[in-house]
Coordinates of C-alpha atoms in Angstrom, one line a residue:
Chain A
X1 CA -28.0 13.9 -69.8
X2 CA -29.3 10.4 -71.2
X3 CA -30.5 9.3 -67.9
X4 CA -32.6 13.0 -67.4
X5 CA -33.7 11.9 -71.6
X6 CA -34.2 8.9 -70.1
X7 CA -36.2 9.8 -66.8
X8 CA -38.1 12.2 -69.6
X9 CA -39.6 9.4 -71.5
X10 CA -40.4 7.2 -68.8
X11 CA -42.8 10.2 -67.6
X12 CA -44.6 11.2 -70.7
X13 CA -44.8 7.8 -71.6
X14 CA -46.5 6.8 -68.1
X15 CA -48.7 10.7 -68.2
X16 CA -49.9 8.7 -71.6
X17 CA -50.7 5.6 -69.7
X18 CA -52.6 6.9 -66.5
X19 CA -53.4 10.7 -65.2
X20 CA -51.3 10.9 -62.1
X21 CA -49.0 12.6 -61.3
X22 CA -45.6 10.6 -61.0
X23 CA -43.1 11.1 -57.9
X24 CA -40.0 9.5 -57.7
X25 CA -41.6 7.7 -55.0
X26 CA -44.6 6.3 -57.5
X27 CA -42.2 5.4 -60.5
X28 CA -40.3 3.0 -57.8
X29 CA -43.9 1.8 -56.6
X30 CA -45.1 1.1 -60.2
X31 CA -41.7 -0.9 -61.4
X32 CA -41.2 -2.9 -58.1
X33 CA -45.2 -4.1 -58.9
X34 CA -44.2 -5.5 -61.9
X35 CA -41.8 -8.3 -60.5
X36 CA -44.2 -10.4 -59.2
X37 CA -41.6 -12.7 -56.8
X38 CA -40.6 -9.3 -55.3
X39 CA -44.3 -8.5 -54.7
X40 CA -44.8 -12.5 -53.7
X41 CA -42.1 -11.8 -50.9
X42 CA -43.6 -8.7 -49.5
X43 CA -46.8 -10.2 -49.2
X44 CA -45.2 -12.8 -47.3
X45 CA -43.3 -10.8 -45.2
X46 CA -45.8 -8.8 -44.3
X47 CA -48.1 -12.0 -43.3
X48 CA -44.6 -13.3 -40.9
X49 CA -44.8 -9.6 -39.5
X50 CA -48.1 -10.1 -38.7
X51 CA -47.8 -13.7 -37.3
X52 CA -45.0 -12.1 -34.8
X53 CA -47.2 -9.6 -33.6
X54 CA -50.3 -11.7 -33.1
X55 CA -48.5 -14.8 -31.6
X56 CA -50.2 -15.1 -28.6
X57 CA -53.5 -15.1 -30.5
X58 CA -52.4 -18.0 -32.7
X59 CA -51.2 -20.6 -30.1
X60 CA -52.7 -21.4 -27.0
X61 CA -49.8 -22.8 -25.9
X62 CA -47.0 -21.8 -23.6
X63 CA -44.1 -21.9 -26.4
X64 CA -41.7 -22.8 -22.8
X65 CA -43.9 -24.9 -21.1
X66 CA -41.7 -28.2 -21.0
X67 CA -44.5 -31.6 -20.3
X68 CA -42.4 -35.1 -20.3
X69 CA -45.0 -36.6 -20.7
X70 CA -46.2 -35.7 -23.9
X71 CA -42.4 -35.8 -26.0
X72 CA -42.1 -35.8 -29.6
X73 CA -45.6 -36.5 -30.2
X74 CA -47.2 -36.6 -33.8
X75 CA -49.0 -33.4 -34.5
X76 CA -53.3 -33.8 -33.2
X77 CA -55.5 -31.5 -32.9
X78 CA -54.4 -30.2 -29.8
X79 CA -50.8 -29.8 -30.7
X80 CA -51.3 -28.6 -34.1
X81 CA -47.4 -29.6 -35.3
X82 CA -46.9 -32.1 -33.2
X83 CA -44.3 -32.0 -29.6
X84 CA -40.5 -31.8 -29.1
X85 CA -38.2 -33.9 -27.5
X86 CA -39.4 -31.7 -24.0
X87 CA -42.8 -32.1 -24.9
X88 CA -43.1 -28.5 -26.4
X89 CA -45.7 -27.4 -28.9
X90 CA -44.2 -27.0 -31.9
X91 CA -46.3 -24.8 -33.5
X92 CA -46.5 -22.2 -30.3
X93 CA -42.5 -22.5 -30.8
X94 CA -42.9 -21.8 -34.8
X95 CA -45.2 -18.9 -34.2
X96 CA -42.9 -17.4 -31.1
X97 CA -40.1 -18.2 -33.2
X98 CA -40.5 -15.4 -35.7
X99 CA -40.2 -13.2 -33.3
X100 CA -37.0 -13.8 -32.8
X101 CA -36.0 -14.3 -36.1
X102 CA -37.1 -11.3 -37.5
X103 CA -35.8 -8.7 -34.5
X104 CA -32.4 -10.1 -35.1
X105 CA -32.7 -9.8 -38.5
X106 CA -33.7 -6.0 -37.8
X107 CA -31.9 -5.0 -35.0
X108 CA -28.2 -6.5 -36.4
X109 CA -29.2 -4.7 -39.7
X110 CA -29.8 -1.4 -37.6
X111 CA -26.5 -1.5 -36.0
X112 CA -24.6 -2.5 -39.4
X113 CA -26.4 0.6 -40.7
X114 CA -25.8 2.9 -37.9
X115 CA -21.8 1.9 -38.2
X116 CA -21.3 1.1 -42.1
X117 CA -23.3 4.6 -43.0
X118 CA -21.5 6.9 -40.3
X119 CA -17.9 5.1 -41.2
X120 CA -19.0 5.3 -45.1
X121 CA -20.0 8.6 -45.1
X122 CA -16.9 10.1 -42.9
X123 CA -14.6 8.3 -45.6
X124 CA -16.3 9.3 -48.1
X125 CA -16.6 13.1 -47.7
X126 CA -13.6 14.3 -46.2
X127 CA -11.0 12.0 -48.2
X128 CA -7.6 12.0 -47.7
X129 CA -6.3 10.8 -44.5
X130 CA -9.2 10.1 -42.5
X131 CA -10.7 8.1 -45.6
X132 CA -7.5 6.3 -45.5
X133 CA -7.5 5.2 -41.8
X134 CA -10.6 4.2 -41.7
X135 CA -11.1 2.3 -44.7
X136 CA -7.9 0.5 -43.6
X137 CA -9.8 -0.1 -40.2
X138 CA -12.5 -1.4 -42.0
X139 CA -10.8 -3.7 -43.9
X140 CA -8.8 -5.1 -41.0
X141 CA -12.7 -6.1 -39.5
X142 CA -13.2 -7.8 -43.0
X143 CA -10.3 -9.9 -42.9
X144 CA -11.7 -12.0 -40.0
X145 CA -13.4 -14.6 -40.7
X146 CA -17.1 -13.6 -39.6
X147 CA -18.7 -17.1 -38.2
X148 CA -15.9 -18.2 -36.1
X149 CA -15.1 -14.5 -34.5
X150 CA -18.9 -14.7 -33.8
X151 CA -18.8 -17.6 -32.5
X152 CA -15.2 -16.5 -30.5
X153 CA -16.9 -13.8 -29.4
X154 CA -20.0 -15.2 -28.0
X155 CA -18.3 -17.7 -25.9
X156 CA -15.4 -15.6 -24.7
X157 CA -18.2 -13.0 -23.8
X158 CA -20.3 -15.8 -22.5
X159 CA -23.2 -15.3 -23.5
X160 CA -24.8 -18.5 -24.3
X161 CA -28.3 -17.9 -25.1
X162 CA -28.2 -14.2 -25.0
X163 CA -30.4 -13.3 -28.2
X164 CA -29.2 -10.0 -27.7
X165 CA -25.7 -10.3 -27.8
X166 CA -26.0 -12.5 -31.3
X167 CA -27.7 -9.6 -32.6
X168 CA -25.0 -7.2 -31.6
X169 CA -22.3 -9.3 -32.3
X170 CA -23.7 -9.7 -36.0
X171 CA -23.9 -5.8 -36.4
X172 CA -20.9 -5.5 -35.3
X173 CA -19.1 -7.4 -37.4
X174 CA -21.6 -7.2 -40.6
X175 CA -20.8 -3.7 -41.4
X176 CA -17.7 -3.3 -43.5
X177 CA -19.6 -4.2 -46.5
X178 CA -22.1 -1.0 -46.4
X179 CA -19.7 1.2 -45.2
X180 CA -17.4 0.4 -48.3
X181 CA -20.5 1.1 -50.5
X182 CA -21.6 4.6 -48.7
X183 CA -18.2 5.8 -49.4
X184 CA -17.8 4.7 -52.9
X185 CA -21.1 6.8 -53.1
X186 CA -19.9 9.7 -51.4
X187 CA -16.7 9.6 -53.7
X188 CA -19.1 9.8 -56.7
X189 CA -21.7 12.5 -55.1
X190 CA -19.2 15.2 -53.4
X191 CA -18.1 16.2 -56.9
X192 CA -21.3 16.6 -58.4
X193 CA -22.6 19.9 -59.1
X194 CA -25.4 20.8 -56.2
X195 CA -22.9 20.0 -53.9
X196 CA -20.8 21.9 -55.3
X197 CA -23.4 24.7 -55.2
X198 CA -24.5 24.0 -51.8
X199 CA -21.0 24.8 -50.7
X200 CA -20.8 27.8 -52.8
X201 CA -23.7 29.2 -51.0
X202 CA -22.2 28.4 -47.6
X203 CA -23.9 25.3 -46.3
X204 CA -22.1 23.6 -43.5
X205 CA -20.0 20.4 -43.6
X206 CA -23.4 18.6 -41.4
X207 CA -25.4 20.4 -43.8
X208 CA -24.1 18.5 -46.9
X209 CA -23.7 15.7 -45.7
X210 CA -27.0 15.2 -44.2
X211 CA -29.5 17.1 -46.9
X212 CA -27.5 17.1 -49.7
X213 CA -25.5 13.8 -50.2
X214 CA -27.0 10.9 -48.1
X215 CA -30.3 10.7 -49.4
X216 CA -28.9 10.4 -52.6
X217 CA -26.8 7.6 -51.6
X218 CA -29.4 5.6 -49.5
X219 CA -31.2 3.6 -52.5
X220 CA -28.2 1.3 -52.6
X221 CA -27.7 1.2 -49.1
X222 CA -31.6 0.0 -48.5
X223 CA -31.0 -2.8 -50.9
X224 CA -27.9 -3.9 -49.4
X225 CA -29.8 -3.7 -45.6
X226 CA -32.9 -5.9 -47.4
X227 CA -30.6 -8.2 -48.2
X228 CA -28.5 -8.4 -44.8
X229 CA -31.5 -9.0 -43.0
X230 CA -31.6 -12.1 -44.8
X231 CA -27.6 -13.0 -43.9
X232 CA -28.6 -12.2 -40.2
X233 CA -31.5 -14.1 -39.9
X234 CA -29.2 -17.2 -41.7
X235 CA -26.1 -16.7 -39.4
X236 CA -28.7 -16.6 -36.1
X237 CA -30.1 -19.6 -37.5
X238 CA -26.8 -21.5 -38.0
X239 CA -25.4 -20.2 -34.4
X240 CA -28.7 -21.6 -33.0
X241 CA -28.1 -24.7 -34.6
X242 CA -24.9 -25.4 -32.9
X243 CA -26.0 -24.2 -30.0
X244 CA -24.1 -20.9 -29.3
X245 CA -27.3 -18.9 -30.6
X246 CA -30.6 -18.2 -28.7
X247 CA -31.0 -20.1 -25.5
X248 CA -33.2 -23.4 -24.4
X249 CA -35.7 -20.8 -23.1
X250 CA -35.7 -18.5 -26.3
X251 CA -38.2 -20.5 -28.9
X252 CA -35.8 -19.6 -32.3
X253 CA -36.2 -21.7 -35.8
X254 CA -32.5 -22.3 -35.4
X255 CA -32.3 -23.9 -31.6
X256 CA -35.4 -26.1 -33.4
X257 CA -33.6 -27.1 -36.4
X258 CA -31.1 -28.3 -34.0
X259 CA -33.3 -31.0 -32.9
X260 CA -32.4 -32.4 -36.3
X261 CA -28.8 -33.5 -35.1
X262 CA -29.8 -36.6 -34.1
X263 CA -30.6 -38.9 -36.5
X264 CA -33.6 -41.0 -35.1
X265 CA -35.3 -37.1 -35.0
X266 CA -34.4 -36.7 -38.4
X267 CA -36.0 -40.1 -39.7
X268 CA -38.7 -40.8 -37.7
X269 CA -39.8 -37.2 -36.2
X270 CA -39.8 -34.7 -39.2
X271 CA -42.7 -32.4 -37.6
X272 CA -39.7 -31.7 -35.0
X273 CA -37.8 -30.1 -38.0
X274 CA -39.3 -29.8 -41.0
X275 CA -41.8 -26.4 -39.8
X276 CA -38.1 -24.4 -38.7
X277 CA -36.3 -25.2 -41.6
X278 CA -39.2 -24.8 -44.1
X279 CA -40.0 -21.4 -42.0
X280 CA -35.9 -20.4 -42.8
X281 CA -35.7 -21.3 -46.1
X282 CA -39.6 -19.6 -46.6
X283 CA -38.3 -15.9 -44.9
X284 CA -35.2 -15.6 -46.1
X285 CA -35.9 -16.7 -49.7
X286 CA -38.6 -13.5 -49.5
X287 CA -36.6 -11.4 -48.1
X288 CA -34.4 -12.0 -51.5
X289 CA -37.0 -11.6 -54.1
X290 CA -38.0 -7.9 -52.2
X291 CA -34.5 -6.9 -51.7
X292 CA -33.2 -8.2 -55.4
X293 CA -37.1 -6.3 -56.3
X294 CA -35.8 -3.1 -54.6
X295 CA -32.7 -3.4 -56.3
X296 CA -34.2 -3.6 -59.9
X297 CA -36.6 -0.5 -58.7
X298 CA -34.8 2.0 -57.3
X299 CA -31.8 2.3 -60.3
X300 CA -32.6 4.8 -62.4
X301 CA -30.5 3.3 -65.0
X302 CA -33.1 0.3 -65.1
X303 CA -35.0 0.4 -68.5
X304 CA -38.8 -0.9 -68.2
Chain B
X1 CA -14.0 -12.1 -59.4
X2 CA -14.3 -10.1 -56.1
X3 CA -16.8 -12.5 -55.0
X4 CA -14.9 -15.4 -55.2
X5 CA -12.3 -13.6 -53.0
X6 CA -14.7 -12.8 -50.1
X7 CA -16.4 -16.5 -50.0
X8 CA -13.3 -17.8 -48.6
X9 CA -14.7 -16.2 -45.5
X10 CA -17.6 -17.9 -45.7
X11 CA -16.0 -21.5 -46.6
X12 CA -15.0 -21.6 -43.5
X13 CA -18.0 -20.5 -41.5
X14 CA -19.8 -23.0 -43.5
X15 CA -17.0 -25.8 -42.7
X16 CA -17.8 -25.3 -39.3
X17 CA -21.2 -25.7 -39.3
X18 CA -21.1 -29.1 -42.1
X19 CA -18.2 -30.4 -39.8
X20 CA -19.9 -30.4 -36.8
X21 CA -22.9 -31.8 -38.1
X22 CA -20.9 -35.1 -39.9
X23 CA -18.7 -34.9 -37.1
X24 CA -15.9 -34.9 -39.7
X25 CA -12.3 -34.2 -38.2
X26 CA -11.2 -31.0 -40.0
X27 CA -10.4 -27.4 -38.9
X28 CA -13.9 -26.5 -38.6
X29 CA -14.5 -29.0 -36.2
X30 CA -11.4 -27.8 -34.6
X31 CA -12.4 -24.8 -33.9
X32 CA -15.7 -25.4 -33.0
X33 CA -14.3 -27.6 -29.9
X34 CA -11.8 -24.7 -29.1
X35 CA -14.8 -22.6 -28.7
X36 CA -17.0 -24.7 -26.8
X37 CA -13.5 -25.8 -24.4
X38 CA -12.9 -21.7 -24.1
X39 CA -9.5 -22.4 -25.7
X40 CA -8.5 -19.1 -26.3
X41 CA -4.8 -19.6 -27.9
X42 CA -6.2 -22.3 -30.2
X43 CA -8.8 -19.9 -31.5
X44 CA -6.5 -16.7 -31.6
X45 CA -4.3 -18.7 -34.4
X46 CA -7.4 -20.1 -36.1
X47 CA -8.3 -16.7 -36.5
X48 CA -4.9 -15.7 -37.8
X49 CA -5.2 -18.5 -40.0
X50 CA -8.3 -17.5 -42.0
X51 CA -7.8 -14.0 -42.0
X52 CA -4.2 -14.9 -43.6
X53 CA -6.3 -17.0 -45.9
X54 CA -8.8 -14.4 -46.5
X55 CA -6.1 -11.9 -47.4
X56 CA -4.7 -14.2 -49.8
X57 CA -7.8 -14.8 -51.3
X58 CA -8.6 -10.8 -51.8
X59 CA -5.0 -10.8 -53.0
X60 CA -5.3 -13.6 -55.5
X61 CA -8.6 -12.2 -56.9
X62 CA -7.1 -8.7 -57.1
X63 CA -4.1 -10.1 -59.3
X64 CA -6.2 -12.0 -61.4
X65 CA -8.1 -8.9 -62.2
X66 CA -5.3 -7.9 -63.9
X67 CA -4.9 -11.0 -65.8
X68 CA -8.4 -10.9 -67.0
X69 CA -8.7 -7.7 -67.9
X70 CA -6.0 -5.8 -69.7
X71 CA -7.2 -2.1 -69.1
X72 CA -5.9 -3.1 -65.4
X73 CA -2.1 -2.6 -65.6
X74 CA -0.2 -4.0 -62.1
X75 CA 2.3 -1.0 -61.5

């Protein structure tokens, strides 16, 4: 009742303010303006979106293309950041980089979504037993300890330098942690009232779950997936770095930062390292403020 | 509370990577050779080991729940 008072306010107050007319969808638009580092980190990530898609427009170079003649050379005008120890651009590899950075982020956070909301929701809605087993399966996944299974995993599969197989590996094992938090909604959302009308009227079990209960539950669940991103794009980075990420061939900020582990790079070439780490810290950091942003936005409990 | 229980978790994925990089002999280091030597029955009781520890450290921070807050009664 005090949220609906609540909810109540918030419109007149805003009808007072400006004449439109204000959807759930607006109210969320109009608070998640208001934090400017959350707006600061969509604008960036937006601009690193960008940057992936028009890579090839921004380099000339050949992000691969290995010259020995030309190693670890300070950044000119030709190589904009400079070359690595193969005599790489490092720019080109910068630029190609965020590709790979952001689809890991995306597709690991798509499987840890597809598994932690399809577990989640099952718990959460039928109860009882199979709530039981698979929460205990669930927590059997958490108890390992997530960077050295990876790391287990990838080797034992053997698949050095398979991007693709680091971003599965993190879904995989990134999941428990939604699917906790879809059921705990569930738990909350199956006793409310329009579900319990839904039923009355005869709605199927699919039909609940589906219409009535998860797009209630997903505000949470898109902040947690913001933020997961984030953890992806960190654990792809620190499996790149010790070499059991992305490949030689596969230009990724971590397999750069790597270049860092030997210490006449790190004093006396810091265009070799500086760019990846600085594009790391830059990404993930926005990826924060919009997820933290979201956060703040979408509870309805959140006073102005 | 319940954070400080999952980061143990994490303390170890991050003593993996710090170790390596100071090449500093701990388990971290450890492991990471295990993996890169594909030595399977090292890693299957490192594995063991920190999910023990991971256990313990849900456990712990579950107890001291109850500890901290007295509306929490241990049955």
């Amino acid at each position: 009742m005090t949220q609906r008072k609540q909810v109540a306010a918030e419109i007149t107050s805003a009808l007072a303010e400006s004449s439109e007319i204000l959807t759930p969808g607006r109210i969320v638009w109009r608070r998640f303006r208001k934090s400017k580092l959350a707006v600061l980190g969509s604008i960036i990530l937006l601009f690193l979106i960008v940057v992936a898609f028009a890579a090839p427009l921004l380099t000339t170079h050949d992000p691969n293309y290995i010259n020995m003649g030309q190693f670890r050379r300070a950044p000119s005008e030709n190589h904009l950041l400079g070359t690595d120890s193969l005599g790489r651009d490092v720019w080109a590899r910068l630029v190609y980089g965020s590709r790979v950075s952001l689809s890991v982020g995306l597709v690991s956070v798509s499987i840890i979504l597809l598994i932690g909301v399809t577990f989640g929701s099952i718990a959460g809605y039928f109860g009882g037993l199979i709530d039981d087993g698979l929460m205990r399966f669930t927590e059997v996944i958490m108890a390992f300890p997530a960077f050295l299974f990876t790391l287990t995993l990838i080797a034992a599969l053997d698949g050095q330098g398979n991007i693709f197989l680091v971003m599965l590996v993190l879904g995989i094992l990134g999941w428990p942690g939604v699917a906790r938090l879809v059921r705990g909604e569930f738990l909350t959302l199956r006793e409310r009232e329009f579900v319990l009308s839904a039923k009355t009227l005869g709605a199927s079990h699919a039909r609940i779950l589906f219409k009535h209960i998860l797009p209630n539950a997903m505000a949470p669940v898109i902040v947690v997936a913001t933020l997961s991103i984030a953890g992806s794009i960190l654990a792809e980075a620190g499996l790149s770095f010790i070499g059991m990420g992305a490949g030689p061939n596969t230009p990724s900020w971590g397999s750069m930062l790597s270049e860092a582990n030997s210490r006449l790079v790190l004093q006396r070439y810091p265009w070799l390292w500086v760019p990846p780490g600085l594009a790391i810290l830059i990404t993930v950091l926005s990826i924060s403020f919009v997820g933290d942003g979201l956060r703040d936005a979408l509870d309805p409990r959140m006073k102005e | 509370m319940t954070i400080i229980g999952g980061r143990v978790a994490v303390l170890f994925g991050g003593s993996m990577l710090i170790e390596r990089v100071f090449s500093y002999p701990g388990l971290g280091l450890f492991g990471y050779s295990a993996v890169m030597n594909r030595d399977y029955p090292v890693l299957m009781g490192l594995v063991l080991i920190t999910a023990t520890m991971i256990i313990i450290g849900n456990l712990v921070a579950d107890i001291s729940y109850a500890l901290v807050d007295p509306r929490v009664r241990l049955e």
